[in-house]
Amino acid sequence: MNNVTNKLWTKEFITLMLSNLFLFLTLQMLLTTLPAYAKEAFQASPLQVSLITSLFAFSAILARLFSSKALEKGKRRQLLYIGLIVSLLATLGYYWATGITFLLLMRILFGIGFGMTSTSFPTMASDVLPPKRLGEGMGYFGLSTTLAMSIGPMIGLSLLQKGGFTPLVMITAAVNVLIFPLAFLLTSRTPKDHREPVAESVPEEAKTSLFRRLLLPGVLNFLTSITYGGLLSFLALFGKEAGLESPQYFFLFNALAIILIRPVSGKIYDRYGHKALLIPAAAFMLIGLMALTFASSTGGLLLAASFYGIGFGAMQPSLQTWMIQRYRQGSGGRRTAPF
């Protein structure tokens, strides 16, 4: 998809954002609920509960490593559809899980499918964005992930509490199915050949320098994700222990705070850079987590969600934009994004 204008909101880009939103919804709707379900249905131990998240993450990382090679060879369509099919089969497999071992196997399978698909969409997004608006466009694209991370757990917990595990699995599978027609629209318009891969166009010395440039923001993004991963995996269990009736509302108010802070933090970044945002954002996240620790009522829960959402909503896009800028500086202004 070659760009001849600086138009950002094209049909392809909007379709990609919707596809990415649905994809991450299928992840987030189950990521928070599965630990609570496993503990209740199978009397899973704390170690087994932690494996539900860690095995998924490990398999997704491995799948992404292999997927990057497939993308370099121009196998984007095959990678996308195989990933979607594997994710759907794994999601449906949760319904037939009669023990913790089978559930963990489905988590590994889902991680493989998710890793393949989640590698394809950002790469396609970087292709349809105009070069001069790459940072802005990837920031908007990342908003679809953030929104799914915020509302997905709330939807999943509500479905689990009101309807049980079976409706949750079926609705999650239905969301996965919605991605297929969107993917067809994208791949039917995308030419088979795409830009020259970065790995083949950047000298070894330049790649080493680029790695050093991306190391610090990458590590910070990793640490930020750890805090959110802990909330996703254990907030439902924490809510029960703390006597909180509706822990899912944490993610609703977290999402509202993210939506409100994004326009403000974006303008601050454009004017003053990442240094003006990272420390205040980290402070807000810390306050939110500390407030959650002592929350004993819905009001305390929502206050913690608001503080954490402000910090997370400012931190994540700042790190992503910072990485994009460092990447472009280190690779001679090449257009392909490192995601």
PDB file of C-alpha atoms in Angstrom, residues 43-306:
ATOM      1  CA  GLN A  43      -8.836 -25.590  42.615  1.00  0.00           C
ATOM      2  CA  ALA A  44      -5.678 -24.379  40.870  1.00  0.00           C
ATOM      3  CA  SER A  45      -2.665 -23.630  43.049  1.00  0.00           C
ATOM      4  CA  PRO A  46      -1.020 -20.165  43.034  1.00  0.00           C
ATOM      5  CA  LEU A  47       1.711 -21.572  40.762  1.00  0.00           C
ATOM      6  CA  GLN A  48      -0.833 -22.933  38.296  1.00  0.00           C
ATOM      7  CA  VAL A  49      -2.702 -19.629  38.314  1.00  0.00           C
ATOM      8  CA  SER A  50       0.503 -17.762  37.489  1.00  0.00           C
ATOM      9  CA  LEU A  51       1.237 -20.231  34.662  1.00  0.00           C
ATOM     10  CA  ILE A  52      -2.018 -19.219  32.956  1.00  0.00           C
ATOM     11  CA  THR A  53      -0.463 -15.840  32.213  1.00  0.00           C
ATOM     12  CA  SER A  54       3.228 -16.728  31.966  1.00  0.00           C
ATOM     13  CA  LEU A  55       2.798 -19.652  29.528  1.00  0.00           C
ATOM     14  CA  PHE A  56       0.690 -17.471  27.256  1.00  0.00           C
ATOM     15  CA  ALA A  57       3.291 -14.688  27.343  1.00  0.00           C
ATOM     16  CA  PHE A  58       6.179 -17.080  26.695  1.00  0.00           C
ATOM     17  CA  SER A  59       4.496 -18.754  23.711  1.00  0.00           C
ATOM     18  CA  ALA A  60       3.442 -15.372  22.268  1.00  0.00           C
ATOM     19  CA  ILE A  61       7.031 -14.084  22.476  1.00  0.00           C
ATOM     20  CA  LEU A  62       8.380 -17.169  20.706  1.00  0.00           C
ATOM     21  CA  ALA A  63       5.700 -16.892  18.022  1.00  0.00           C
ATOM     22  CA  ARG A  64       6.603 -13.251  17.418  1.00  0.00           C
ATOM     23  CA  LEU A  65      10.270 -14.137  16.964  1.00  0.00           C
ATOM     24  CA  PHE A  66       9.431 -16.671  14.252  1.00  0.00           C
ATOM     25  CA  SER A  67       6.742 -14.417  12.771  1.00  0.00           C
ATOM     26  CA  SER A  68       9.222 -11.628  12.095  1.00  0.00           C
ATOM     27  CA  LYS A  69      11.157 -13.954   9.797  1.00  0.00           C
ATOM     28  CA  ALA A  70       7.975 -14.895   7.943  1.00  0.00           C
ATOM     29  CA  LEU A  71       7.101 -11.223   7.478  1.00  0.00           C
ATOM     30  CA  GLU A  72      10.531 -10.571   5.982  1.00  0.00           C
ATOM     31  CA  LYS A  73       9.816 -13.311   3.424  1.00  0.00           C
ATOM     32  CA  GLY A  74       6.517 -11.683   2.409  1.00  0.00           C
ATOM     33  CA  LYS A  75       4.240 -14.287   4.040  1.00  0.00           C
ATOM     34  CA  ARG A  76       2.016 -11.736   5.722  1.00  0.00           C
ATOM     35  CA  ARG A  77      -1.311 -13.150   4.538  1.00  0.00           C
ATOM     36  CA  GLN A  78      -0.493 -16.717   5.566  1.00  0.00           C
ATOM     37  CA  LEU A  79       0.779 -15.539   8.948  1.00  0.00           C
ATOM     38  CA  LEU A  80      -2.333 -13.472   9.618  1.00  0.00           C
ATOM     39  CA  TYR A  81      -4.891 -16.148   8.755  1.00  0.00           C
ATOM     40  CA  ILE A  82      -3.049 -18.994  10.480  1.00  0.00           C
ATOM     41  CA  GLY A  83      -2.754 -16.869  13.605  1.00  0.00           C
ATOM     42  CA  LEU A  84      -6.463 -16.012  13.589  1.00  0.00           C
ATOM     43  CA  ILE A  85      -7.494 -19.639  13.103  1.00  0.00           C
ATOM     44  CA  VAL A  86      -5.198 -20.899  15.873  1.00  0.00           C
ATOM     45  CA  SER A  87      -6.469 -18.186  18.246  1.00  0.00           C
ATOM     46  CA  LEU A  88     -10.081 -19.077  17.512  1.00  0.00           C
ATOM     47  CA  LEU A  89      -9.526 -22.822  18.019  1.00  0.00           C
ATOM     48  CA  ALA A  90      -7.731 -22.200  21.306  1.00  0.00           C
ATOM     49  CA  THR A  91     -10.525 -19.915  22.518  1.00  0.00           C
ATOM     50  CA  LEU A  92     -13.143 -22.556  21.767  1.00  0.00           C
ATOM     51  CA  GLY A  93     -10.888 -25.122  23.417  1.00  0.00           C
ATOM     52  CA  TYR A  94     -11.383 -23.436  26.791  1.00  0.00           C
ATOM     53  CA  TYR A  95     -14.974 -24.668  26.707  1.00  0.00           C
ATOM     54  CA  TRP A  96     -13.862 -28.313  26.610  1.00  0.00           C
ATOM     55  CA  ALA A  97     -11.154 -27.912  29.234  1.00  0.00           C
ATOM     56  CA  THR A  98     -11.866 -30.491  31.936  1.00  0.00           C
ATOM     57  CA  GLY A  99      -8.685 -29.912  33.918  1.00  0.00           C
ATOM     58  CA  ILE A 100      -5.940 -27.398  34.545  1.00  0.00           C
ATOM     59  CA  THR A 101      -3.483 -29.210  32.245  1.00  0.00           C
ATOM     60  CA  PHE A 102      -5.722 -28.917  29.189  1.00  0.00           C
ATOM     61  CA  LEU A 103      -6.442 -25.281  30.066  1.00  0.00           C
ATOM     62  CA  LEU A 104      -2.728 -24.516  30.160  1.00  0.00           C
ATOM     63  CA  LEU A 105      -2.237 -26.246  26.793  1.00  0.00           C
ATOM     64  CA  MET A 106      -4.928 -24.000  25.314  1.00  0.00           C
ATOM     65  CA  ARG A 107      -3.123 -20.967  26.754  1.00  0.00           C
ATOM     66  CA  ILE A 108       0.045 -22.000  24.948  1.00  0.00           C
ATOM     67  CA  LEU A 109      -1.880 -22.511  21.704  1.00  0.00           C
ATOM     68  CA  PHE A 110      -3.628 -19.163  22.080  1.00  0.00           C
ATOM     69  CA  GLY A 111      -0.281 -17.475  22.736  1.00  0.00           C
ATOM     70  CA  ILE A 112       1.084 -18.859  19.466  1.00  0.00           C
ATOM     71  CA  GLY A 113      -1.904 -17.643  17.457  1.00  0.00           C
ATOM     72  CA  PHE A 114      -2.014 -14.286  19.174  1.00  0.00           C
ATOM     73  CA  GLY A 115       1.717 -13.758  18.724  1.00  0.00           C
ATOM     74  CA  MET A 116       1.460 -14.391  14.984  1.00  0.00           C
ATOM     75  CA  THR A 117      -1.533 -12.094  14.465  1.00  0.00           C
ATOM     76  CA  SER A 118      -0.399  -9.287  16.752  1.00  0.00           C
ATOM     77  CA  THR A 119       2.838  -9.100  14.762  1.00  0.00           C
ATOM     78  CA  SER A 120       0.994  -8.696  11.463  1.00  0.00           C
ATOM     79  CA  PHE A 121      -1.340  -5.794  12.285  1.00  0.00           C
ATOM     80  CA  PRO A 122       1.283  -3.250  13.470  1.00  0.00           C
ATOM     81  CA  THR A 123       3.467  -4.073  10.468  1.00  0.00           C
ATOM     82  CA  MET A 124       0.531  -3.479   8.126  1.00  0.00           C
ATOM     83  CA  ALA A 125      -0.272  -0.234   9.947  1.00  0.00           C
ATOM     84  CA  SER A 126       3.254   1.068   9.395  1.00  0.00           C
ATOM     85  CA  ASP A 127       2.782   0.326   5.674  1.00  0.00           C
ATOM     86  CA  VAL A 128      -0.404   2.349   5.211  1.00  0.00           C
ATOM     87  CA  LEU A 129       0.743   5.416   7.190  1.00  0.00           C
ATOM     88  CA  PRO A 130       2.356   8.381   5.410  1.00  0.00           C
ATOM     89  CA  PRO A 131       6.055   8.763   6.304  1.00  0.00           C
ATOM     90  CA  LYS A 132       5.685  12.247   7.760  1.00  0.00           C
ATOM     91  CA  ARG A 133       2.920  11.136  10.137  1.00  0.00           C
ATOM     92  CA  LEU A 134       4.265   7.756  11.211  1.00  0.00           C
ATOM     93  CA  GLY A 135       4.718   8.675  14.859  1.00  0.00           C
ATOM     94  CA  GLU A 136       1.279  10.246  15.093  1.00  0.00           C
ATOM     95  CA  GLY A 137      -0.350   7.352  13.293  1.00  0.00           C
ATOM     96  CA  MET A 138       1.296   4.660  15.407  1.00  0.00           C
ATOM     97  CA  GLY A 139       0.186   6.582  18.482  1.00  0.00           C
ATOM     98  CA  TYR A 140      -3.432   6.426  17.337  1.00  0.00           C
ATOM     99  CA  PHE A 141      -2.998   2.792  16.394  1.00  0.00           C
ATOM    100  CA  GLY A 142      -1.735   2.035  19.879  1.00  0.00           C
ATOM    101  CA  LEU A 143      -4.891   3.576  21.309  1.00  0.00           C
ATOM    102  CA  SER A 144      -6.869   0.584  20.009  1.00  0.00           C
ATOM    103  CA  THR A 145      -4.658  -1.684  22.123  1.00  0.00           C
ATOM    104  CA  THR A 146      -4.990   0.550  25.163  1.00  0.00           C
ATOM    105  CA  LEU A 147      -8.772   0.701  24.900  1.00  0.00           C
ATOM    106  CA  ALA A 148      -8.967  -3.083  24.628  1.00  0.00           C
ATOM    107  CA  MET A 149      -6.679  -3.427  27.656  1.00  0.00           C
ATOM    108  CA  SER A 150      -9.007  -1.160  29.596  1.00  0.00           C
ATOM    109  CA  ILE A 151     -12.508  -2.297  28.627  1.00  0.00           C
ATOM    110  CA  GLY A 152     -11.758  -5.959  27.862  1.00  0.00           C
ATOM    111  CA  PRO A 153     -11.212  -7.017  31.484  1.00  0.00           C
ATOM    112  CA  MET A 154     -14.355  -5.151  32.541  1.00  0.00           C
ATOM    113  CA  ILE A 155     -16.431  -6.939  29.891  1.00  0.00           C
ATOM    114  CA  GLY A 156     -14.882 -10.300  30.724  1.00  0.00           C
ATOM    115  CA  LEU A 157     -15.435 -10.001  34.481  1.00  0.00           C
ATOM    116  CA  SER A 158     -19.021  -8.835  33.985  1.00  0.00           C
ATOM    117  CA  LEU A 159     -19.801 -11.777  31.688  1.00  0.00           C
ATOM    118  CA  LEU A 160     -18.191 -14.239  34.096  1.00  0.00           C
ATOM    119  CA  GLN A 161     -20.123 -12.893  37.090  1.00  0.00           C
ATOM    120  CA  LYS A 162     -23.504 -12.632  35.369  1.00  0.00           C
ATOM    121  CA  GLY A 163     -23.510 -15.468  32.824  1.00  0.00           C
ATOM    122  CA  GLY A 164     -20.709 -17.829  33.740  1.00  0.00           C
ATOM    123  CA  PHE A 165     -17.698 -19.149  31.850  1.00  0.00           C
ATOM    124  CA  THR A 166     -19.490 -20.634  28.831  1.00  0.00           C
ATOM    125  CA  PRO A 167     -21.102 -17.363  27.611  1.00  0.00           C
ATOM    126  CA  LEU A 168     -17.764 -15.633  28.179  1.00  0.00           C
ATOM    127  CA  VAL A 169     -15.930 -18.116  25.933  1.00  0.00           C
ATOM    128  CA  MET A 170     -18.586 -18.002  23.207  1.00  0.00           C
ATOM    129  CA  ILE A 171     -18.747 -14.205  23.086  1.00  0.00           C
ATOM    130  CA  THR A 172     -14.947 -14.017  23.026  1.00  0.00           C
ATOM    131  CA  ALA A 173     -14.906 -16.478  20.112  1.00  0.00           C
ATOM    132  CA  ALA A 174     -17.544 -14.353  18.331  1.00  0.00           C
ATOM    133  CA  VAL A 175     -15.296 -11.288  18.660  1.00  0.00           C
ATOM    134  CA  ASN A 176     -12.476 -13.321  17.145  1.00  0.00           C
ATOM    135  CA  VAL A 177     -14.697 -14.272  14.200  1.00  0.00           C
ATOM    136  CA  LEU A 178     -15.378 -10.573  13.530  1.00  0.00           C
ATOM    137  CA  ILE A 179     -11.707 -10.118  12.646  1.00  0.00           C
ATOM    138  CA  PHE A 180     -11.846 -12.491   9.668  1.00  0.00           C
ATOM    139  CA  PRO A 181     -13.887 -10.267   7.277  1.00  0.00           C
ATOM    140  CA  LEU A 182     -11.795  -7.261   8.292  1.00  0.00           C
ATOM    141  CA  ALA A 183      -8.613  -9.215   7.582  1.00  0.00           C
ATOM    142  CA  PHE A 184      -9.984 -10.202   4.179  1.00  0.00           C
ATOM    143  CA  LEU A 185     -10.624  -6.546   3.328  1.00  0.00           C
ATOM    144  CA  LEU A 186      -7.064  -5.705   4.289  1.00  0.00           C
ATOM    145  CA  THR A 187      -5.307  -8.531   2.492  1.00  0.00           C
ATOM    146  CA  SER A 188      -7.412  -8.161  -0.649  1.00  0.00           C
ATOM    147  CA  ARG A 189      -6.109  -4.599  -1.017  1.00  0.00           C
ATOM    148  CA  THR A 190      -2.513  -5.241   0.052  1.00  0.00           C
ATOM    149  CA  PRO A 191       0.021  -6.052  -2.670  1.00  0.00           C
ATOM    150  CA  LYS A 192       2.087  -9.156  -2.046  1.00  0.00           C
ATOM    151  CA  ASP A 193       5.321  -7.261  -2.126  1.00  0.00           C
ATOM    152  CA  HIS A 194       6.075  -4.792   0.618  1.00  0.00           C
ATOM    153  CA  ARG A 195       8.959  -2.678   1.714  1.00  0.00           C
ATOM    154  CA  GLU A 196      12.440  -3.999   1.997  1.00  0.00           C
ATOM    155  CA  PRO A 197      12.860  -5.439   5.502  1.00  0.00           C
ATOM    156  CA  VAL A 198      14.933  -3.442   7.947  1.00  0.00           C
ATOM    157  CA  ALA A 199      17.024  -6.485   8.777  1.00  0.00           C
ATOM    158  CA  GLU A 200      18.266  -6.668   5.176  1.00  0.00           C
ATOM    159  CA  SER A 201      18.798  -2.939   4.631  1.00  0.00           C
ATOM    160  CA  VAL A 202      20.638  -1.889   7.802  1.00  0.00           C
ATOM    161  CA  PRO A 203      24.345  -2.757   8.284  1.00  0.00           C
ATOM    162  CA  GLU A 204      25.333  -4.810  11.330  1.00  0.00           C
ATOM    163  CA  GLU A 205      27.026  -1.855  13.041  1.00  0.00           C
ATOM    164  CA  ALA A 206      23.936   0.280  12.514  1.00  0.00           C
ATOM    165  CA  LYS A 207      21.699  -2.459  13.929  1.00  0.00           C
ATOM    166  CA  THR A 208      23.864  -2.659  17.063  1.00  0.00           C
ATOM    167  CA  SER A 209      23.632   1.102  17.526  1.00  0.00           C
ATOM    168  CA  LEU A 210      19.884   0.940  16.933  1.00  0.00           C
ATOM    169  CA  PHE A 211      19.519  -1.730  19.619  1.00  0.00           C
ATOM    170  CA  ARG A 212      21.282   0.520  22.111  1.00  0.00           C
ATOM    171  CA  ARG A 213      19.023   3.419  21.209  1.00  0.00           C
ATOM    172  CA  LEU A 214      15.887   1.340  21.783  1.00  0.00           C
ATOM    173  CA  LEU A 215      17.097  -0.464  24.903  1.00  0.00           C
ATOM    174  CA  LEU A 216      16.130   2.126  27.525  1.00  0.00           C
ATOM    175  CA  PRO A 217      12.603   2.906  26.275  1.00  0.00           C
ATOM    176  CA  GLY A 218      12.099  -0.806  25.639  1.00  0.00           C
ATOM    177  CA  VAL A 219      13.036  -1.712  29.219  1.00  0.00           C
ATOM    178  CA  LEU A 220      10.794   1.045  30.586  1.00  0.00           C
ATOM    179  CA  ASN A 221       7.916  -0.193  28.446  1.00  0.00           C
ATOM    180  CA  PHE A 222       8.540  -3.717  29.734  1.00  0.00           C
ATOM    181  CA  LEU A 223       8.393  -2.556  33.356  1.00  0.00           C
ATOM    182  CA  THR A 224       5.224  -0.564  32.670  1.00  0.00           C
ATOM    183  CA  SER A 225       3.589  -3.621  31.134  1.00  0.00           C
ATOM    184  CA  ILE A 226       4.479  -5.726  34.176  1.00  0.00           C
ATOM    185  CA  THR A 227       2.372  -3.493  36.414  1.00  0.00           C
ATOM    186  CA  TYR A 228      -0.626  -3.760  34.109  1.00  0.00           C
ATOM    187  CA  GLY A 229      -0.126  -7.494  33.669  1.00  0.00           C
ATOM    188  CA  GLY A 230      -0.324  -7.950  37.429  1.00  0.00           C
ATOM    189  CA  LEU A 231      -3.611  -6.043  37.532  1.00  0.00           C
ATOM    190  CA  LEU A 232      -5.061  -8.111  34.703  1.00  0.00           C
ATOM    191  CA  SER A 233      -4.098 -11.430  36.244  1.00  0.00           C
ATOM    192  CA  PHE A 234      -4.925 -10.888  39.882  1.00  0.00           C
ATOM    193  CA  LEU A 235      -7.407  -8.020  40.264  1.00  0.00           C
ATOM    194  CA  ALA A 236     -10.400 -10.381  40.279  1.00  0.00           C
ATOM    195  CA  LEU A 237      -8.827 -12.470  43.043  1.00  0.00           C
ATOM    196  CA  PHE A 238      -7.776  -9.343  44.940  1.00  0.00           C
ATOM    197  CA  GLY A 239     -11.316  -7.981  44.688  1.00  0.00           C
ATOM    198  CA  LYS A 240     -12.696 -11.095  46.378  1.00  0.00           C
ATOM    199  CA  GLU A 241     -10.136 -10.977  49.186  1.00  0.00           C
ATOM    200  CA  ALA A 242     -10.678  -7.243  49.760  1.00  0.00           C
ATOM    201  CA  GLY A 243     -14.468  -7.584  49.661  1.00  0.00           C
ATOM    202  CA  LEU A 244     -14.873  -5.375  46.582  1.00  0.00           C
ATOM    203  CA  GLU A 245     -18.164  -6.151  44.839  1.00  0.00           C
ATOM    204  CA  SER A 246     -17.354  -4.812  41.363  1.00  0.00           C
ATOM    205  CA  PRO A 247     -13.596  -4.913  40.682  1.00  0.00           C
ATOM    206  CA  GLN A 248     -14.300  -4.695  36.936  1.00  0.00           C
ATOM    207  CA  TYR A 249     -15.101  -0.996  37.337  1.00  0.00           C
ATOM    208  CA  PHE A 250     -11.399  -0.423  37.905  1.00  0.00           C
ATOM    209  CA  PHE A 251     -10.840  -0.987  34.190  1.00  0.00           C
ATOM    210  CA  LEU A 252     -13.754   1.259  33.186  1.00  0.00           C
ATOM    211  CA  PHE A 253     -12.426   4.253  35.106  1.00  0.00           C
ATOM    212  CA  ASN A 254      -8.909   3.389  34.019  1.00  0.00           C
ATOM    213  CA  ALA A 255     -10.096   3.603  30.402  1.00  0.00           C
ATOM    214  CA  LEU A 256     -11.838   6.934  30.978  1.00  0.00           C
ATOM    215  CA  ALA A 257      -8.689   8.386  32.534  1.00  0.00           C
ATOM    216  CA  ILE A 258      -6.589   7.174  29.603  1.00  0.00           C
ATOM    217  CA  ILE A 259      -8.957   8.738  27.063  1.00  0.00           C
ATOM    218  CA  LEU A 260      -8.923  12.061  28.925  1.00  0.00           C
ATOM    219  CA  ILE A 261      -5.145  12.249  29.383  1.00  0.00           C
ATOM    220  CA  ARG A 262      -4.109  11.219  25.865  1.00  0.00           C
ATOM    221  CA  PRO A 263      -4.749  14.569  24.079  1.00  0.00           C
ATOM    222  CA  VAL A 264      -3.063  16.508  26.891  1.00  0.00           C
ATOM    223  CA  SER A 265      -0.032  14.240  27.183  1.00  0.00           C
ATOM    224  CA  GLY A 266       0.401  14.240  23.394  1.00  0.00           C
ATOM    225  CA  LYS A 267       0.640  18.024  23.284  1.00  0.00           C
ATOM    226  CA  ILE A 268       3.069  18.053  26.211  1.00  0.00           C
ATOM    227  CA  TYR A 269       5.232  15.478  24.438  1.00  0.00           C
ATOM    228  CA  ASP A 270       5.294  17.434  21.175  1.00  0.00           C
ATOM    229  CA  ARG A 271       6.351  20.575  23.010  1.00  0.00           C
ATOM    230  CA  TYR A 272       8.686  19.348  25.749  1.00  0.00           C
ATOM    231  CA  GLY A 273       9.599  15.747  24.868  1.00  0.00           C
ATOM    232  CA  HIS A 274       9.509  12.523  26.851  1.00  0.00           C
ATOM    233  CA  LYS A 275      11.435  13.873  29.864  1.00  0.00           C
ATOM    234  CA  ALA A 276       8.498  16.091  30.815  1.00  0.00           C
ATOM    235  CA  LEU A 277       6.124  13.125  31.007  1.00  0.00           C
ATOM    236  CA  LEU A 278       7.864   9.954  32.151  1.00  0.00           C
ATOM    237  CA  ILE A 279       8.552  10.864  35.783  1.00  0.00           C
ATOM    238  CA  PRO A 280       5.097  12.434  36.469  1.00  0.00           C
ATOM    239  CA  ALA A 281       3.419   9.497  34.722  1.00  0.00           C
ATOM    240  CA  ALA A 282       5.377   6.994  36.795  1.00  0.00           C
ATOM    241  CA  ALA A 283       4.398   8.901  39.958  1.00  0.00           C
ATOM    242  CA  PHE A 284       0.694   8.726  39.053  1.00  0.00           C
ATOM    243  CA  MET A 285       0.975   4.987  38.379  1.00  0.00           C
ATOM    244  CA  LEU A 286       2.693   4.463  41.735  1.00  0.00           C
ATOM    245  CA  ILE A 287       0.018   6.450  43.581  1.00  0.00           C
ATOM    246  CA  GLY A 288      -2.689   4.435  41.829  1.00  0.00           C
ATOM    247  CA  LEU A 289      -1.118   1.106  42.784  1.00  0.00           C
ATOM    248  CA  MET A 290      -0.607   2.201  46.392  1.00  0.00           C
ATOM    249  CA  ALA A 291      -4.206   3.433  46.580  1.00  0.00           C
ATOM    250  CA  LEU A 292      -5.404   0.097  45.219  1.00  0.00           C
ATOM    251  CA  THR A 293      -3.456  -1.731  47.920  1.00  0.00           C
ATOM    252  CA  PHE A 294      -5.468   0.028  50.633  1.00  0.00           C
ATOM    253  CA  ALA A 295      -8.799   0.157  48.755  1.00  0.00           C
ATOM    254  CA  SER A 296     -11.665  -1.222  50.847  1.00  0.00           C
ATOM    255  CA  SER A 297     -14.599   0.346  49.002  1.00  0.00           C
ATOM    256  CA  THR A 298     -15.757   1.059  45.468  1.00  0.00           C
ATOM    257  CA  GLY A 299     -14.804   4.710  45.880  1.00  0.00           C
ATOM    258  CA  GLY A 300     -11.232   3.802  46.783  1.00  0.00           C
ATOM    259  CA  LEU A 301     -11.093   1.410  43.839  1.00  0.00           C
ATOM    260  CA  LEU A 302     -12.220   4.079  41.389  1.00  0.00           C
ATOM    261  CA  LEU A 303      -9.782   6.629  42.810  1.00  0.00           C
ATOM    262  CA  ALA A 304      -6.934   4.171  42.351  1.00  0.00           C
ATOM    263  CA  ALA A 305      -8.100   3.427  38.798  1.00  0.00           C
ATOM    264  CA  SER A 306      -8.154   7.134  37.919  1.00  0.00           C
TER     265      SER A 306
END
